[in-house]
Amino acid sequence: MSPILFHIYGPISIHSFGAMIVFGAVITLYLLHRDQPLHTFISDDQLATIVQISFFSGMIGGRCWFLITNQSMILSWTDVIAVWSGGLSILGAIIATIIALSVYFYNQNLPALPILDRLALYAPLLQSISRFGCFFAGCCYGQTTNLPWSIIYKHPDSLAPLHIALHPTQIYSSLFLLSSFIILLCFDRYYRNQKPGQIIALYLILISLERFFVDFFRGDQEFLTSCNLCTNLSIQQILALCLCITGLIIMIFVTLYKNKAKVYNSNK
């Protein structure tokens, strides 16, 4: 696994981490462009704006939360912006993106929940592909293990410890996220009594469970020991639990809401 795909000129290189994010983004954009229910709520120009907001808010939120929870990695000012070498918190990116998009929808008088549903439907696929960028870069690496499917990093620029057998936690995450995408797709295709907000709620629940369980195998996380209630949990796991609870609350609210939100189905 190499964190650098190839060198262009001097210090300018194409990094595996960024390349996989771009690859995943292209596929996701293609699917969003072909999503007919989404285009009943927004125009192509508005979709372009949503993509831009998602990109910048996701990068800023993901990087900020990563730096907050990994302050020891900040050795110089360039480390603050060096996202091309890995170092984005997906949970931070998701929270920042949802907040930024909600503000945009409110200002544009657009229905937030139905649009977020359509965006959340494809988000796990983007995340699943992006995790391969983490795999190549060596970030988000696992704990030591002697399992037959362990991986050993040897590239000197890798962010993972070298010459040690590790859990391929990036692959665990990728498979979990791909499964989440399939679950959401089946829910969207076959559940006939959908209400706005159910897909985004289910998405938050699934990606929170992914992060919570995979973190037990991560080798780059610091687990809390000073809090009896949260002993042996990482900060990311606590945030994941909060997101999971939020998703459950949204699911219960939109499902049992007395005024009965408008039922819709993407196949109609």
Coordinates of C-alpha atoms in Angstrom, one line a residue:
M1 CA 0.0 0.0 0.0
S2 CA 1.4 3.3 -1.0
P3 CA 0.1 6.7 0.2
I4 CA 1.3 8.3 -3.1
L5 CA 0.0 7.1 -6.5
F6 CA 2.6 9.0 -8.5
H7 CA 4.8 12.1 -8.5
I8 CA 4.0 14.9 -10.9
Y9 CA 6.9 17.4 -10.4
G10 CA 9.1 18.0 -7.4
P11 CA 6.9 17.9 -4.2
I12 CA 3.7 17.8 -6.2
S13 CA 2.1 14.3 -6.1
I14 CA -1.2 12.6 -6.5
H15 CA -2.0 11.0 -3.1
S16 CA -4.1 7.9 -2.8
F17 CA -6.3 9.4 -0.1
G18 CA -7.4 12.3 -2.2
A19 CA -7.7 10.3 -5.3
M20 CA -10.1 7.8 -3.7
I21 CA -12.3 10.7 -2.3
V22 CA -12.4 12.2 -5.8
F23 CA -13.3 8.8 -7.3
G24 CA -16.1 8.3 -4.8
A25 CA -17.4 11.8 -5.3
V26 CA -17.6 11.3 -9.1
I27 CA -19.7 8.2 -8.7
T28 CA -21.9 9.8 -6.0
L29 CA -22.5 12.9 -8.2
Y30 CA -23.4 10.7 -11.1
L31 CA -26.0 8.9 -9.0
L32 CA -27.4 12.1 -7.6
H33 CA -27.7 13.5 -11.0
R34 CA -29.8 10.5 -12.1
D35 CA -31.9 10.6 -8.9
Q36 CA -35.4 11.6 -10.1
P37 CA -37.0 12.2 -6.7
L38 CA -34.2 14.6 -5.8
H39 CA -34.9 16.7 -8.9
T40 CA -38.5 17.1 -7.8
F41 CA -37.2 19.3 -5.0
I42 CA -34.2 21.1 -6.5
S43 CA -32.8 22.3 -9.8
D44 CA -29.5 21.3 -11.3
D45 CA -28.0 24.7 -10.2
Q46 CA -29.2 24.1 -6.7
L47 CA -27.6 20.6 -6.7
A48 CA -24.3 22.2 -7.8
T49 CA -24.6 24.6 -4.9
I50 CA -25.4 21.8 -2.5
V51 CA -22.3 19.9 -3.7
Q52 CA -20.1 22.9 -3.1
I53 CA -21.5 23.5 0.4
S54 CA -21.1 19.8 1.2
F55 CA -17.5 19.8 0.0
F56 CA -16.3 22.8 1.9
S57 CA -18.3 22.3 5.1
G58 CA -17.3 18.6 5.1
M59 CA -13.6 19.4 4.6
I60 CA -13.6 22.1 7.3
G61 CA -15.7 20.2 9.8
G62 CA -13.9 16.9 9.2
R63 CA -10.5 18.5 9.5
C64 CA -11.4 20.6 12.6
W65 CA -12.7 17.7 14.5
F66 CA -9.7 15.6 13.6
L67 CA -7.3 18.2 14.8
I68 CA -9.3 18.7 18.0
T69 CA -9.1 15.0 18.8
N70 CA -5.5 14.5 17.5
Q71 CA -3.7 17.6 18.7
S72 CA -0.4 15.7 19.1
M73 CA -0.2 15.5 15.2
I74 CA 0.0 19.3 14.8
L75 CA 3.8 19.9 14.6
S76 CA 3.7 22.9 12.2
W77 CA 1.2 25.2 10.6
T78 CA 1.3 23.0 7.4
D79 CA -0.1 20.1 9.4
V80 CA -3.3 22.0 10.0
I81 CA -4.2 22.0 6.2
A82 CA -2.4 18.8 5.1
V83 CA -5.6 16.9 4.3
W84 CA -4.0 15.3 1.3
S85 CA -2.0 13.0 3.7
G86 CA -5.1 11.8 5.5
G87 CA -6.7 13.2 8.6
L88 CA -10.4 13.9 8.2
S89 CA -13.0 12.9 10.8
I90 CA -16.0 11.6 8.9
L91 CA -18.3 12.3 11.9
G92 CA -17.1 15.9 12.1
A93 CA -17.6 16.2 8.3
I94 CA -21.2 14.8 8.5
I95 CA -22.2 17.1 11.4
A96 CA -20.8 20.2 9.7
T97 CA -22.4 19.3 6.3
I98 CA -25.8 18.7 7.8
I99 CA -25.7 22.0 9.7
A100 CA -24.5 23.9 6.6
L101 CA -27.0 22.4 4.3
S102 CA -29.9 22.9 6.8
V103 CA -29.0 26.6 6.9
Y104 CA -29.0 26.7 3.1
F105 CA -32.3 24.9 2.8
Y106 CA -33.9 27.3 5.3
N107 CA -32.6 30.4 3.4
Q108 CA -33.8 29.0 0.1
N109 CA -37.1 27.8 1.5
L110 CA -36.4 24.2 0.4
P111 CA -37.8 21.1 2.2
A112 CA -34.8 20.0 4.2
L113 CA -35.7 16.4 5.2
P114 CA -36.7 15.1 1.8
I115 CA -33.5 16.5 0.2
L116 CA -31.3 15.2 3.1
D117 CA -32.9 11.8 2.6
R118 CA -31.8 11.7 -1.1
L119 CA -28.3 12.8 -0.2
A120 CA -28.0 10.4 2.7
L121 CA -29.0 7.5 0.4
Y122 CA -25.7 7.7 -1.5
A123 CA -23.4 9.0 1.3
P124 CA -22.4 5.5 2.6
L125 CA -21.2 4.6 -0.9
L126 CA -18.9 7.7 -1.0
Q127 CA -17.6 6.9 2.5
S128 CA -17.0 3.2 1.6
I129 CA -14.9 4.1 -1.4
S130 CA -13.1 6.9 0.5
R131 CA -12.0 4.3 3.2
F132 CA -9.8 2.7 0.6
G133 CA -7.9 6.1 0.5
C134 CA -7.4 5.6 4.3
F135 CA -6.3 2.1 3.6
F136 CA -3.6 3.2 1.1
A137 CA -2.5 6.1 3.2
G138 CA -2.3 4.1 6.4
C139 CA -4.5 6.4 8.4
C140 CA -7.3 5.0 10.6
Y141 CA -5.1 1.9 11.1
G142 CA -6.0 -1.0 13.3
Q143 CA -4.5 -2.6 16.4
T144 CA -1.9 -5.4 16.2
T145 CA -3.3 -8.8 15.4
N146 CA -2.2 -12.3 14.3
L147 CA -5.3 -12.9 12.2
P148 CA -4.6 -14.3 8.7
W149 CA -6.2 -11.3 7.0
S150 CA -3.9 -8.8 8.9
I151 CA -2.0 -6.2 6.8
I152 CA 1.6 -5.0 7.1
Y153 CA 2.6 -1.5 6.0
K154 CA 6.1 -1.1 4.6
H155 CA 6.1 2.2 2.7
P156 CA 8.1 4.8 4.7
D157 CA 5.5 7.5 4.0
S158 CA 2.7 5.4 5.5
L159 CA 0.8 6.9 8.4
A160 CA 0.5 3.5 10.0
P161 CA 3.2 1.7 12.1
L162 CA 5.6 -0.1 9.8
H163 CA 6.4 -3.8 9.7
I164 CA 3.6 -4.8 12.2
A165 CA 0.6 -7.0 11.5
L166 CA -2.5 -4.8 12.0
H167 CA -6.3 -5.2 11.7
P168 CA -7.4 -3.8 8.3
T169 CA -9.9 -1.5 10.0
Q170 CA -10.3 0.6 6.9
I171 CA -11.6 -2.5 5.1
Y172 CA -13.9 -3.3 8.0
S173 CA -15.3 0.2 7.7
S174 CA -15.6 0.0 4.0
L175 CA -17.6 -3.2 4.1
F176 CA -19.8 -2.0 6.8
L177 CA -20.5 1.2 4.9
L178 CA -21.2 -0.7 1.7
S179 CA -23.7 -2.8 3.6
S180 CA -25.3 0.3 5.0
F181 CA -25.6 1.6 1.4
I182 CA -27.4 -1.6 0.4
I183 CA -29.7 -1.4 3.4
L184 CA -30.7 2.2 2.6
L185 CA -31.2 1.3 -1.0
C186 CA -33.5 -1.5 -0.1
F187 CA -35.4 0.7 2.4
D188 CA -35.8 3.3 -0.3
R189 CA -36.9 0.8 -3.0
Y190 CA -39.2 -1.5 -1.1
Y191 CA -40.6 0.4 1.9
R192 CA -43.8 1.9 0.5
N193 CA -44.8 4.1 3.4
Q194 CA -41.7 6.4 3.7
K195 CA -41.9 9.7 5.5
P196 CA -39.5 12.5 5.0
G197 CA -36.6 12.2 7.4
Q198 CA -36.6 8.4 7.8
I199 CA -33.6 7.8 5.4
I200 CA -31.4 10.4 6.9
A201 CA -32.3 9.0 10.4
L202 CA -31.5 5.5 9.4
Y203 CA -28.2 6.7 7.8
L204 CA -27.2 8.4 11.1
I205 CA -27.9 5.2 13.0
L206 CA -26.0 3.0 10.6
I207 CA -22.9 5.1 10.2
S208 CA -22.8 5.6 14.0
L209 CA -22.9 1.9 14.6
E210 CA -20.1 1.4 12.1
R211 CA -17.8 3.9 13.8
F212 CA -18.7 2.7 17.3
F213 CA -17.9 -1.0 16.7
V214 CA -14.9 -0.5 14.3
D215 CA -13.2 1.8 16.8
F216 CA -12.7 -1.2 19.2
F217 CA -10.2 -2.5 16.6
R218 CA -8.6 0.9 15.8
G219 CA -5.0 1.4 16.8
D220 CA -5.0 5.2 16.4
Q221 CA -7.6 6.1 19.0
E222 CA -7.1 7.1 22.6
F223 CA -9.6 5.6 24.9
L224 CA -10.9 7.5 27.9
T225 CA -9.9 6.3 31.3
S226 CA -10.9 9.2 33.6
C227 CA -14.7 8.8 33.1
N228 CA -16.2 5.7 34.7
L229 CA -19.3 5.9 32.5
C230 CA -17.2 6.1 29.3
T231 CA -14.2 3.9 30.3
N232 CA -12.6 2.2 27.3
L233 CA -14.5 4.3 24.8
S234 CA -12.9 6.8 22.4
I235 CA -14.1 10.3 21.9
Q236 CA -15.3 9.3 18.4
Q237 CA -17.3 6.5 19.9
I238 CA -19.0 8.9 22.3
L239 CA -19.8 11.2 19.4
A240 CA -21.1 8.2 17.4
L241 CA -23.4 7.2 20.3
C242 CA -24.8 10.8 20.3
L243 CA -25.4 10.7 16.6
C244 CA -27.1 7.3 16.9
I245 CA -29.4 8.6 19.6
T246 CA -30.1 11.6 17.4
G247 CA -30.9 9.3 14.5
L248 CA -33.3 7.3 16.7
I249 CA -35.1 10.4 17.9
I250 CA -35.5 11.7 14.4
M251 CA -36.8 8.3 13.2
I252 CA -39.3 8.0 16.1
F253 CA -40.5 11.6 15.6
V254 CA -41.0 11.5 11.8
T255 CA -42.6 8.0 12.1
L256 CA -45.0 8.8 14.9
Y257 CA -45.6 12.5 14.3
K258 CA -49.3 13.1 15.0
N259 CA -49.8 15.4 12.0
K260 CA -48.5 12.7 9.7
A261 CA -45.8 14.1 7.5
K262 CA -46.4 13.6 3.8
V263 CA -45.7 10.1 2.7
Y264 CA -43.6 9.7 -0.4
N265 CA -41.9 6.9 -2.3
S266 CA -39.0 7.3 -4.7
N267 CA -40.4 4.7 -7.1
K268 CA -43.6 6.6 -7.8

